Tab-separated table of C-alpha atoms and ligand atoms in Angstrom:
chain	number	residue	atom	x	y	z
A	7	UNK	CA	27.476	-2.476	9.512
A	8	UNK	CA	23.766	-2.513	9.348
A	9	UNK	CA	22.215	-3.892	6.418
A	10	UNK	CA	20.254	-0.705	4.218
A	11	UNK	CA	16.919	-0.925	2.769
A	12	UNK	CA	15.829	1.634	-0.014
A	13	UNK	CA	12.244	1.444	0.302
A	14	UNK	CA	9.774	2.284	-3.175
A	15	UNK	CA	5.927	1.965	-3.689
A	16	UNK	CA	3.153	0.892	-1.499
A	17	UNK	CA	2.405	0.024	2.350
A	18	UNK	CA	3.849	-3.615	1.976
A	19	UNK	CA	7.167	-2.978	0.648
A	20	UNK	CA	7.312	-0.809	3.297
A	21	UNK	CA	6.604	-4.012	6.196
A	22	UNK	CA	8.666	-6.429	3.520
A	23	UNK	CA	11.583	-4.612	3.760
A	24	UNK	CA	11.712	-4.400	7.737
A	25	UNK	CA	11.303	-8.428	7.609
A	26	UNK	CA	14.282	-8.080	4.712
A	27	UNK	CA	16.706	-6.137	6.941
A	28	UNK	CA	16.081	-8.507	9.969
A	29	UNK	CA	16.744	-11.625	8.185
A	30	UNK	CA	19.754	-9.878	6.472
A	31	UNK	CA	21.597	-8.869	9.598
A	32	UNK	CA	20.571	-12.394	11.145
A	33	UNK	CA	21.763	-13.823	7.760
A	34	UNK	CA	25.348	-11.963	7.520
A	35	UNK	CA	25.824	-12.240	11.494
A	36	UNK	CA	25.582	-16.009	11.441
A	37	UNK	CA	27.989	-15.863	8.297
A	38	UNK	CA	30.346	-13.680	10.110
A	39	UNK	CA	30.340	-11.094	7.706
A	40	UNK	CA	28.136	-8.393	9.932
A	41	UNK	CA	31.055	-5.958	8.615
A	42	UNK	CA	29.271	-6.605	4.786
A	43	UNK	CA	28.063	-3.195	3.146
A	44	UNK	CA	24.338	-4.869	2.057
A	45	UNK	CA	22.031	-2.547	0.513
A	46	UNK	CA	18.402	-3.936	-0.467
A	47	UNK	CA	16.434	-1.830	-3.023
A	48	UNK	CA	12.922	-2.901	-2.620
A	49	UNK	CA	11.241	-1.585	-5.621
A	50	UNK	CA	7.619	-0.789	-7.394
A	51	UNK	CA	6.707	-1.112	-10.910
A	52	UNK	CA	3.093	-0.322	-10.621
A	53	UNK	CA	4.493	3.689	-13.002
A	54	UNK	CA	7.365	3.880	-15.523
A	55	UNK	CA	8.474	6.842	-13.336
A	56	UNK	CA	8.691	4.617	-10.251
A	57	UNK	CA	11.526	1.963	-12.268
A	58	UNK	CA	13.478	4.857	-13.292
A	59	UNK	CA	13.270	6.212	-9.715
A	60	UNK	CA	14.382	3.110	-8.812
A	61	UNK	CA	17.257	2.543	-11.359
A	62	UNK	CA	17.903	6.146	-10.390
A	63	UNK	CA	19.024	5.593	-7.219
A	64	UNK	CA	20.653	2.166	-7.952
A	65	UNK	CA	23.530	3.930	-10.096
A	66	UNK	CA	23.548	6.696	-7.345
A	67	UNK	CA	24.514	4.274	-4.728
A	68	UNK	CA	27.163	2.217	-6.807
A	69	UNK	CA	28.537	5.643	-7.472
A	70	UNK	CA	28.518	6.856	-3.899
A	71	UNK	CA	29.556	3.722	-1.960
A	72	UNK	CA	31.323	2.105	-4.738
A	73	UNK	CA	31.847	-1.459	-1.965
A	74	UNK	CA	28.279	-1.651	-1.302
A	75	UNK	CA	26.909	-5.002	-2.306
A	76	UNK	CA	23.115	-3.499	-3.830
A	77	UNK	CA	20.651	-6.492	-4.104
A	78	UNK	CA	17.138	-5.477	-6.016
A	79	UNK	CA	13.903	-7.086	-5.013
A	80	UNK	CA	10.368	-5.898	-5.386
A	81	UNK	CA	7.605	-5.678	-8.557
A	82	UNK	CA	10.391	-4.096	-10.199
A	83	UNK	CA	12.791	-7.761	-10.060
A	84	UNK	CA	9.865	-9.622	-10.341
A	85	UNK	CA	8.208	-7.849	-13.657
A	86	UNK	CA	11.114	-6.131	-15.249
A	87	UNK	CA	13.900	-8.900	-14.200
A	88	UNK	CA	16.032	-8.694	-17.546
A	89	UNK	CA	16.405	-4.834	-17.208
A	90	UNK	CA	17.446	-5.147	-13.605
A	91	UNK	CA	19.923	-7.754	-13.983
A	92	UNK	CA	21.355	-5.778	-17.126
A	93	UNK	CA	22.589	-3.098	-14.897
A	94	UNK	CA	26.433	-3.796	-13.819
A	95	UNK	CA	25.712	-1.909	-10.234
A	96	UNK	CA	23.027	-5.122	-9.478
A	97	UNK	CA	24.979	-7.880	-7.475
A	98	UNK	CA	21.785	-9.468	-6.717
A	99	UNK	CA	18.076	-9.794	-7.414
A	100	UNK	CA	15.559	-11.195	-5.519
A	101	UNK	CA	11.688	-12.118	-6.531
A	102	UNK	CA	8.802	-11.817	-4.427
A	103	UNK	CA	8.869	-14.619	-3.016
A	104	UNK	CA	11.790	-15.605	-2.174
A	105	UNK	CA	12.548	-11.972	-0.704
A	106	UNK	CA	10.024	-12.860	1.991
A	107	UNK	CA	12.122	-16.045	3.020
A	108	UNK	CA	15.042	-16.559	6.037
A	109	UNK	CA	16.960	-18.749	3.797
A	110	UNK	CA	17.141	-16.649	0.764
A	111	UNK	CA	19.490	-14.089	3.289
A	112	UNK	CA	21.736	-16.883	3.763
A	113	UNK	CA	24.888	-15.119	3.322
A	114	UNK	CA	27.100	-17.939	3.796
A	115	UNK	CA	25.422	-20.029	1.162
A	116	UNK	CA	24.955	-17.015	-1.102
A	117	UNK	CA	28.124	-18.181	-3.448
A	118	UNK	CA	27.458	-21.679	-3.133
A	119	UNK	CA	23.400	-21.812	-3.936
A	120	UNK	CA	22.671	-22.238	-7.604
A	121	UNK	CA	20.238	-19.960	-8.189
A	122	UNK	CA	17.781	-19.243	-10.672
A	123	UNK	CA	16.147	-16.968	-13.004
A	124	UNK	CA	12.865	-18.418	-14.156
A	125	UNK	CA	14.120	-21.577	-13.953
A	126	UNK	CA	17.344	-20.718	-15.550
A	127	UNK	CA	20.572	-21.102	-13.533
A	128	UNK	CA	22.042	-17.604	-12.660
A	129	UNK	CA	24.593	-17.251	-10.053
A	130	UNK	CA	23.112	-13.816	-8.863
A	131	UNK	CA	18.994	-14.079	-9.026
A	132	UNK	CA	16.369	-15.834	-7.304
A	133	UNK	CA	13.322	-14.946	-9.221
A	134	UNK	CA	10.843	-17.403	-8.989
A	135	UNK	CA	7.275	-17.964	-11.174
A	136	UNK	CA	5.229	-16.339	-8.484
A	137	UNK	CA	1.998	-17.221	-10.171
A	138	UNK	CA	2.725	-20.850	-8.357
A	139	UNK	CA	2.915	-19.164	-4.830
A	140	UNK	CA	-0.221	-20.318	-2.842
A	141	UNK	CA	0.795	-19.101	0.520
A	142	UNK	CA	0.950	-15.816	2.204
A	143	UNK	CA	3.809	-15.891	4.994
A	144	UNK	CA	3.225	-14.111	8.148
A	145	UNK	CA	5.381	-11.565	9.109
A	146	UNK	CA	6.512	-11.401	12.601
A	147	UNK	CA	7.387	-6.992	13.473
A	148	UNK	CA	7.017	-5.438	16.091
A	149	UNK	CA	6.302	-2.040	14.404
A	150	UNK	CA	8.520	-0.160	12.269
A	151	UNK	CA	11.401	2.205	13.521
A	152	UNK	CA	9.645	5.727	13.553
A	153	UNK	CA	6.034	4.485	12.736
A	154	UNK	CA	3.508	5.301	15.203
A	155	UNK	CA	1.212	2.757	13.338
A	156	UNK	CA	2.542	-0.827	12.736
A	157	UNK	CA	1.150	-2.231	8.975
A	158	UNK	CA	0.096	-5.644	9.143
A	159	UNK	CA	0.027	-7.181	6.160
A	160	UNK	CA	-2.719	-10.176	5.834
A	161	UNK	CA	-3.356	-10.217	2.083
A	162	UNK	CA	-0.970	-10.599	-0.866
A	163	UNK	CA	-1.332	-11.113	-4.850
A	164	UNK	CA	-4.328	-10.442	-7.007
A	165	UNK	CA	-6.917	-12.028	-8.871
A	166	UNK	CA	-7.686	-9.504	-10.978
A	167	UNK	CA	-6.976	-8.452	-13.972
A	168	UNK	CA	-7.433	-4.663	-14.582
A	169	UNK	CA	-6.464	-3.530	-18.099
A	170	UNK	CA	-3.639	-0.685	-16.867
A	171	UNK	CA	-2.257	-2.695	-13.753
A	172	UNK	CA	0.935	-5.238	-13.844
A	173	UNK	CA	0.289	-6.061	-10.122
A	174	UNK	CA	-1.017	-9.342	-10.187
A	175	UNK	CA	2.080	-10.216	-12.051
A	176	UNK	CA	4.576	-9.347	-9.615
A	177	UNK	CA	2.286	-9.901	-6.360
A	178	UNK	CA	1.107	-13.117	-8.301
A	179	UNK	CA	-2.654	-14.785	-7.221
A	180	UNK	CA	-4.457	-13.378	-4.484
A	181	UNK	CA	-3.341	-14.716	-0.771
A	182	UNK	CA	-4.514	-14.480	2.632
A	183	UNK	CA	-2.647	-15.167	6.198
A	184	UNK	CA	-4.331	-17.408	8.497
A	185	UNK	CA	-7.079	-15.628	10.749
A	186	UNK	CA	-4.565	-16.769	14.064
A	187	UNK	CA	-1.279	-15.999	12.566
A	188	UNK	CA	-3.161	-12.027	12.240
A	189	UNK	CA	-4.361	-12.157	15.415
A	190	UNK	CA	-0.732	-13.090	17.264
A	191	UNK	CA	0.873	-10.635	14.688
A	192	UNK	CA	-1.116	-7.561	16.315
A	193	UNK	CA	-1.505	-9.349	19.451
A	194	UNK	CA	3.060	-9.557	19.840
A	195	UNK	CA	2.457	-5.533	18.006
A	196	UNK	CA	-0.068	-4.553	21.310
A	197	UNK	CA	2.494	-6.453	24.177
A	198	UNK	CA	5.169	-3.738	22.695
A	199	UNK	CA	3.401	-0.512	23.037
A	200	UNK	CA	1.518	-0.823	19.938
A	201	UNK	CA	-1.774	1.448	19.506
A	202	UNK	CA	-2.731	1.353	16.245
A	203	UNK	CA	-2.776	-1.131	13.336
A	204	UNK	CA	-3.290	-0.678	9.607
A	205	UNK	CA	-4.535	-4.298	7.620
A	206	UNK	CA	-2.643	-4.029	4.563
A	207	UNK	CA	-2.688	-6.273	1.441
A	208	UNK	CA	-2.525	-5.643	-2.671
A	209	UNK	CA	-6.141	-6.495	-2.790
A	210	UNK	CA	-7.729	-6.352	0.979
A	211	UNK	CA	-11.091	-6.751	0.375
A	212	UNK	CA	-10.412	-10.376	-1.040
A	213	UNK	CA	-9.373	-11.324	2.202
A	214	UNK	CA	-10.132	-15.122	3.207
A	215	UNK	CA	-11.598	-16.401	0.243
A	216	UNK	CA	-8.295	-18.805	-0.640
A	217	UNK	CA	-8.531	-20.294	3.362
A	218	UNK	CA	-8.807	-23.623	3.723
A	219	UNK	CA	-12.188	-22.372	5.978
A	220	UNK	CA	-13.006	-19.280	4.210
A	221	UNK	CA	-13.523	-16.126	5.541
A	222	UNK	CA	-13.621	-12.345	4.775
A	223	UNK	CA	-11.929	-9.032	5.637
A	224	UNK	CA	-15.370	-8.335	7.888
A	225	UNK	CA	-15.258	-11.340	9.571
A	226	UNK	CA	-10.970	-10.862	10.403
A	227	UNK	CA	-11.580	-7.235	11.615
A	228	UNK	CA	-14.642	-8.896	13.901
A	229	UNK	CA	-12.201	-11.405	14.964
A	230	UNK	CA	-9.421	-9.090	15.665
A	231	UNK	CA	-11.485	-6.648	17.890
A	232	UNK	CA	-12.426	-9.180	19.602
A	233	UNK	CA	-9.439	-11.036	20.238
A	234	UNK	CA	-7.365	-8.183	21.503
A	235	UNK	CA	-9.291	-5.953	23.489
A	236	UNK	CA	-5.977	-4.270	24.145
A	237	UNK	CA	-5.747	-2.546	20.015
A	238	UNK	CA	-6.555	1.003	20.648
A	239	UNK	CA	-7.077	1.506	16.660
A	240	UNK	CA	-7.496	-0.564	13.911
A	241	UNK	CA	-7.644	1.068	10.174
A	242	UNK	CA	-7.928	-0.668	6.472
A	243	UNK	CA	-5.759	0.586	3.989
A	244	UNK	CA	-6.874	0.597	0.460
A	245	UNK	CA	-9.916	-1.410	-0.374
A	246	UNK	CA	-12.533	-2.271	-3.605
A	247	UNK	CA	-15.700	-0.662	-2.306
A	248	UNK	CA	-17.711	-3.035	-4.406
A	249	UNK	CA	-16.194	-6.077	-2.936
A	250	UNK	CA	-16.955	-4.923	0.604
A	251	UNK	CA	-19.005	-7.854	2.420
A	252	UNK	CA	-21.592	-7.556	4.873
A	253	UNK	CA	-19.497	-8.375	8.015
A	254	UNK	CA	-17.313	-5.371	6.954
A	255	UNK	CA	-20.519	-3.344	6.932
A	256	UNK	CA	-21.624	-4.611	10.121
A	257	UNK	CA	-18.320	-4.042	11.700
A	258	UNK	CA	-18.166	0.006	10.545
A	259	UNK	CA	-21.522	0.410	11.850
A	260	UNK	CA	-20.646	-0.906	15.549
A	261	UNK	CA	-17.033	-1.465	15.964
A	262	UNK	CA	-15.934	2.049	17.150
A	263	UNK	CA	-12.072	1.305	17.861
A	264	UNK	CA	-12.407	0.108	13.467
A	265	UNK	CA	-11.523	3.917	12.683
A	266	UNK	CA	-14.051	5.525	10.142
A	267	UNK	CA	-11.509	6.381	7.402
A	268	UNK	CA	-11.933	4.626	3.795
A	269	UNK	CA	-9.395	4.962	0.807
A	270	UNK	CA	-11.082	3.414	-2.090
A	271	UNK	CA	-9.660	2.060	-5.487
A	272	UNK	CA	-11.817	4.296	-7.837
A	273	UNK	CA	-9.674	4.843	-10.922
A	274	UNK	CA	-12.187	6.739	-12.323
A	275	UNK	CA	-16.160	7.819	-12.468
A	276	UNK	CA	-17.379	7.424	-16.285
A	277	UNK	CA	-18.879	3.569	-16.135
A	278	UNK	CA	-17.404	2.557	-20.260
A	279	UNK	CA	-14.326	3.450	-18.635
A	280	UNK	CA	-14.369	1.713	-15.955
A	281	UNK	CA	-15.641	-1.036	-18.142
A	282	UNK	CA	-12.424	-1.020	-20.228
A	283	UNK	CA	-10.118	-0.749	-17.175
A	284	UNK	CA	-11.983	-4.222	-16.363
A	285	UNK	CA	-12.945	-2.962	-12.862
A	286	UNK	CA	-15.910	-4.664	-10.647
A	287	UNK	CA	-17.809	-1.265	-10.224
A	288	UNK	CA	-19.992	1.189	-11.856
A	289	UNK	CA	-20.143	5.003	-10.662
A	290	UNK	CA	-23.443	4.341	-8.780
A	291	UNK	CA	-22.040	1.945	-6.894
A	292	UNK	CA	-19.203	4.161	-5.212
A	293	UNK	CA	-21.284	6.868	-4.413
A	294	UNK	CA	-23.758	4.598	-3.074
A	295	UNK	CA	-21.082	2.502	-0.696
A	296	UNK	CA	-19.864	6.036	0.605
A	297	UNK	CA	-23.472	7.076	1.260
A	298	UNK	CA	-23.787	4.094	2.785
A	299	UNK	CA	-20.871	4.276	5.246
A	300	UNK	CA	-21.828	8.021	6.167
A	301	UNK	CA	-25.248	6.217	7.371
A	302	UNK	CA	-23.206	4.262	9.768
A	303	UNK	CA	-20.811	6.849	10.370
A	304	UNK	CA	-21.456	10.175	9.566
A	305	UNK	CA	-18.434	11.773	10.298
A	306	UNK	CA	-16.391	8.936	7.767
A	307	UNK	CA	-13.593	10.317	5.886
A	308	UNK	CA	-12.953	9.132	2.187
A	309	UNK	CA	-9.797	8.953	0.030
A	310	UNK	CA	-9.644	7.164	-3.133
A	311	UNK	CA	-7.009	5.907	-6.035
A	312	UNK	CA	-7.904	7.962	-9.208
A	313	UNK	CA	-5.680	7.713	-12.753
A	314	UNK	CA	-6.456	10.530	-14.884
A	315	UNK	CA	-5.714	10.123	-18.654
A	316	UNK	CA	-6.427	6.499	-18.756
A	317	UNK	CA	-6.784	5.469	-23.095
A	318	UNK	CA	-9.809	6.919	-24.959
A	319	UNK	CA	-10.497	8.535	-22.191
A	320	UNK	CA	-12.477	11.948	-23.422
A	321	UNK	CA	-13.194	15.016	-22.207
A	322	UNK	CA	-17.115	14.779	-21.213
A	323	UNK	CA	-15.528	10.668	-19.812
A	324	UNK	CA	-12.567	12.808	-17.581
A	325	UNK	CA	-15.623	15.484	-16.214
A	326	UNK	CA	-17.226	12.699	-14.750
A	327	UNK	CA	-13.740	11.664	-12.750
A	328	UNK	CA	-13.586	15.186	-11.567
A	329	UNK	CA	-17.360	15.323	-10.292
A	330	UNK	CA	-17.081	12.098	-8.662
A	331	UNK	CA	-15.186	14.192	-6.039
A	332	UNK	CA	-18.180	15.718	-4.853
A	333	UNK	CA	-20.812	12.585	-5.733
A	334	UNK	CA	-18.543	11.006	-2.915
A	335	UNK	CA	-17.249	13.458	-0.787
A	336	UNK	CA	-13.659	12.272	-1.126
A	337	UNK	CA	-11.188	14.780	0.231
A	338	UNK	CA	-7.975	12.632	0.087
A	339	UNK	CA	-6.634	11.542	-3.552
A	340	UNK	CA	-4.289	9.874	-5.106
A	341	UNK	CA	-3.941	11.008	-8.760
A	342	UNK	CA	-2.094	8.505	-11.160
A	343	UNK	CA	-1.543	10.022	-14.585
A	344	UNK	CA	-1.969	7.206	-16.396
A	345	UNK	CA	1.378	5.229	-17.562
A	346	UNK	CA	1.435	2.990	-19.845
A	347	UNK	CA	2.610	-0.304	-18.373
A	348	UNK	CA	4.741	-3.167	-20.849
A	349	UNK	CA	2.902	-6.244	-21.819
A	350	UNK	CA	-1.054	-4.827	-20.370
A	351	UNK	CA	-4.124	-4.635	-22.551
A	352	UNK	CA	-4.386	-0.825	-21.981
A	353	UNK	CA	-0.966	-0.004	-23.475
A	354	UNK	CA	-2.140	-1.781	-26.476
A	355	UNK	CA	-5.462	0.976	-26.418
A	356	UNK	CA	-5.350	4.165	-28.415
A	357	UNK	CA	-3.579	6.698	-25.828
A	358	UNK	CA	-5.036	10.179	-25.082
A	359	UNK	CA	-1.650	12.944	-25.656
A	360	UNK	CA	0.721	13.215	-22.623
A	361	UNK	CA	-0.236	17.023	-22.501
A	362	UNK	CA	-3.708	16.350	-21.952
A	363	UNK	CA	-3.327	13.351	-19.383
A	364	UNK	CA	-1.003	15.823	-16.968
A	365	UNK	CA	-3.472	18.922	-17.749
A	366	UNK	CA	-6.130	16.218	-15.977
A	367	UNK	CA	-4.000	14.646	-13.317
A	368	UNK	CA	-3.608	18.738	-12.186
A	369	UNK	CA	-6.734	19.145	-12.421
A	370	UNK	CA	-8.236	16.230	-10.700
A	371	UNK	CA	-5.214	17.688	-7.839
A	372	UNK	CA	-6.544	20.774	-7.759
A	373	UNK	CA	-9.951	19.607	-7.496
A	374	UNK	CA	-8.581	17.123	-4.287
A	375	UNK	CA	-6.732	20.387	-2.678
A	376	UNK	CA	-10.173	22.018	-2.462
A	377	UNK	CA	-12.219	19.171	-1.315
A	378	UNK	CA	-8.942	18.908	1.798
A	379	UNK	CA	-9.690	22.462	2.132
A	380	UNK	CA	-13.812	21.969	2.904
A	381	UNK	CA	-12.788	19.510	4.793
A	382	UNK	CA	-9.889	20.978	7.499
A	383	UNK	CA	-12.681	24.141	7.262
A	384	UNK	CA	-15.437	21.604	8.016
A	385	UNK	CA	-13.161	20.437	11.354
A	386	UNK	CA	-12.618	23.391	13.074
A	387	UNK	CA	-14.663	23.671	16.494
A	388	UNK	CA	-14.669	20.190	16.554
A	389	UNK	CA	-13.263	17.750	19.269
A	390	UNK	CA	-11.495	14.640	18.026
A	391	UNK	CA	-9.224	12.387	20.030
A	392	UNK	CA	-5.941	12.264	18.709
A	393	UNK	CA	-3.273	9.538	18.353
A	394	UNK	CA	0.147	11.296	18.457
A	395	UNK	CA	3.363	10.692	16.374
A	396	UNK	CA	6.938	12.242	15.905
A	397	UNK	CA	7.372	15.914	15.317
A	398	UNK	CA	3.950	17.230	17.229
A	399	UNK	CA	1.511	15.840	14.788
A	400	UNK	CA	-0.762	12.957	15.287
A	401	UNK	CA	-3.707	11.696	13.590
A	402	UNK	CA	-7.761	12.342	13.812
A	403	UNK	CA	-9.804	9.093	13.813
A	404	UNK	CA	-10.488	10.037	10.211
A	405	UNK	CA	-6.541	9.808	9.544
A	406	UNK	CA	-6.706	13.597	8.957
A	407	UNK	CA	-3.048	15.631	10.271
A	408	UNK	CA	-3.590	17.643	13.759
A	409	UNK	CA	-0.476	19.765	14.275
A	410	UNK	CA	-0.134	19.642	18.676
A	411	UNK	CA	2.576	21.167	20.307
A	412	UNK	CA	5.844	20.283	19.702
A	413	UNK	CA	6.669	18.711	23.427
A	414	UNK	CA	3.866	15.625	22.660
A	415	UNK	CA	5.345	12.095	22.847
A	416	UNK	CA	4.935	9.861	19.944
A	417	UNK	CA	2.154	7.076	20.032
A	418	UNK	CA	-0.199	8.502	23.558
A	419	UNK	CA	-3.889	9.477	22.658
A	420	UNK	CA	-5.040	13.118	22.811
A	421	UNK	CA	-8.397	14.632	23.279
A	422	UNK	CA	-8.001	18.135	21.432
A	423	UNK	CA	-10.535	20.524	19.870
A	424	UNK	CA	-9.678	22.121	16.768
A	425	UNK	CA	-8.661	25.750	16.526
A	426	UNK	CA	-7.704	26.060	12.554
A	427	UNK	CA	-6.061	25.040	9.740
A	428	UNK	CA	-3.747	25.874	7.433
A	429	UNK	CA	-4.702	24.365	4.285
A	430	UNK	CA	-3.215	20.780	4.346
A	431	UNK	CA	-3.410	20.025	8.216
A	432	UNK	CA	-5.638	20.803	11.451
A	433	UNK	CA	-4.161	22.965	14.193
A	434	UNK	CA	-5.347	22.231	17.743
A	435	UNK	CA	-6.123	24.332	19.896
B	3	LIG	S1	-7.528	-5.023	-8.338
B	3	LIG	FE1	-6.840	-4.349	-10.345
B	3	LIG	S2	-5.643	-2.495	-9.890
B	3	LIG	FE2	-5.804	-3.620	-7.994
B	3	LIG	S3	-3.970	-4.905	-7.910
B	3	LIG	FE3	-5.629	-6.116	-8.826
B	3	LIG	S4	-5.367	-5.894	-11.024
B	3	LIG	FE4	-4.221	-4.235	-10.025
């Protein structure tokens, strides 16, 4: 029986729990127990809503496959371990960590192994003090089952400390992989058909700066490009536009194959704001890095990480969140109403009324939905080359949707010219 994984939250739980399930089945084959119902619940605790998702599904699964053995993992084991190991459907929970670790799926030493809870000996947890992990393991995938794009993750943990966020505490201290161990991770992704790569990380743009010889998330995409001529695409997932070095700005003005789409970590465009949420920019600086890219590359795309609703927030504050839009010309966001998180300085700030932060989280949507829509309109007549996935879509360089005809096979590069759109995608012609 195939070990499960129940996948919640960002880009690297997604890559963490492919490595999960490999060492699982390797773990329960070499026990002899392959016939084991093992389901792994990878979870996020960066919203209250995504822990009750998560503890949602939990008693779901213990009710419909009542022999399943669930283990928990995740931000959600690490941060909120005493809640997780309360629940009677929980056979097993796993930190950070040690989730990342061969040995930890040890099956046949899973009854024997005292194991811990900070410290304390549990006979069903692993959860170590992740602020002591200094080292960021490679991971070693080919891809993931259905992904046209393979996620490569080459940064973990934060040093930050941002007011609303519990990341740092279940990621722990920011983390880079080696420059080589990258390189042979998309090198081994390229050998097996690979075409495009996405860098991933909690806090990408701090890439390199914990090396033993330092370097930065410029310099690694130089070094990647180079390395393997044979990576048809290489994209950055989210990054901290203020933290973005000069290699990086040297490589997005000549490195064509580094595609010219940017998600940035806003949170929001009124600078006392941002000063409480303890973040590293000021409004002028984000609309001055995105002017700064379109220089380079004029047809750049931008998305960008909003919360709407953060504490004290006021109206005249929230107006300047919604006009940042245009200041950058962001047409992809993600809108967080703002949720208070246990144990951060912000929950501890006067809140604004839960009415008023989801009246602005819809309208900071609605103001994203019409931004997409100049966008797509902005696209049509235009050729892009395509990189195709499952179900006739594929992606433009800017990461924008292209519906193609249904016959395409997944993962081949198109050159199409755009016929329409239909409000959330791009329709070739
Ligand atoms: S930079 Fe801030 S928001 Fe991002 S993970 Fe670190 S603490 Fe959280």
């Amino acid at each position: 029986m195939a070990v499960e994984t129940l996948t919640f939250g960002c880009r690297l739980n997604t890559v963490e729990s492919e490595v999960m399930r490999g060492h699982a089945e390797a773990g329960l084959a070499q026990a002899g127990l392959a016939d084991r119902d093992l389901v792994i619940v990878n979870t996020c605790t960066v919203t209250a809503e995504a822990g009750r998702q998560a503890r949602k599904a939990i008693r779901r699964l213990a009710r419909e496959r009542p022999g399943a053995e669930i283990v928990v993992t995740g931000c959600g084991a690490q941060v909120e371990t005493a809640d997780y190991a309360a629940m009677p459907e929980v056979a097993r929970l796993v930190g950070n960590d040690a989730k990342g670790r061969a040995e930890t799926w040890d099956a046949k030493a899973w009854d024997e192994k005292t194991w811990t809870i900070e410290g304390a000996p549990s006979s069903r947890a692993r959860v170590d003090d992740i602020m002591a992990v200094r080292e960021a393991a490679p991971t070693r995938i080919a891809g993931i089952a259905g992904h046209t794009r393979a996620f490569v993750p080459v940064q973990n943990g934060c040093d930050h400390r941002c007011t609303f966020c519990v990341i740092p505490f279940g990621r722990g201290n920011s983390r880079s992989v080696a420059v080589s161990d990258v390189i042979d991770q998309i090198a081994h992704i390229v050998e097996r058909g690979g075409r495009e790569v996405v860098l991933t990380g909690v806090d990408l743009t701090a890439y390199g700066r914990d090396l033993p010889a330092p370097s930065s998330l410029g310099r690694l995409v130089r070094a990647i490009l180079a390395r393997v001529p044979g990576l048809g695409r290489l994209r950055l997932s989210s990054i901290d536009s203020i933290e973005a070095d000069d290699a990086l700005m040297e490589a997005i003005a000549d490195e064509k194959r580094l595609m010219p789409h940017f998600h940035l970590s806003l949170q929001a465009g009124d600078d006392l704001i941002l000063k409480r949420m303890k973040r590293r920019h000021a409004r002028a600086d984000a609309i001055r890095f995105c002017e700064a890219v379109r220089a380079l590359r004029p047809h750049a795309v931008f998305g960008a990480d909003l919360i709407a609703g953060f504490p004290t927030e006021t109206e005249a504050q929230f107006a300047r969140s919604l006009d940042l839009v245009a200041a950058c010309g962001l047409t992809h966001l993600h809108v967080f109403p703002y949720s208070a998180r246990p144990g951060t300085p912000a929950a501890r700030m006067p809140p604004v009324p839960g009415e008023i932060v989801r009246d602005r989280a819809a309208r900071l949507r609605a103001a994203g939905a019409s931004a997409l829509e100049a966008h797509l309109a902005g696209e049509v007549g235009r050729p892009h080359r395509v990189l195709t996935e499952r179900g006739g879509m594929g992606r433009t360089e800017g990461f924008t949707p292209v519906r193609l005809s249904p016959d395409q096979p997944a993962g081949v590069f198109r050159d199409v010219t755009i016929a329409g759109h239909d409000g959330r995608v791009l329709i070739a012609a």
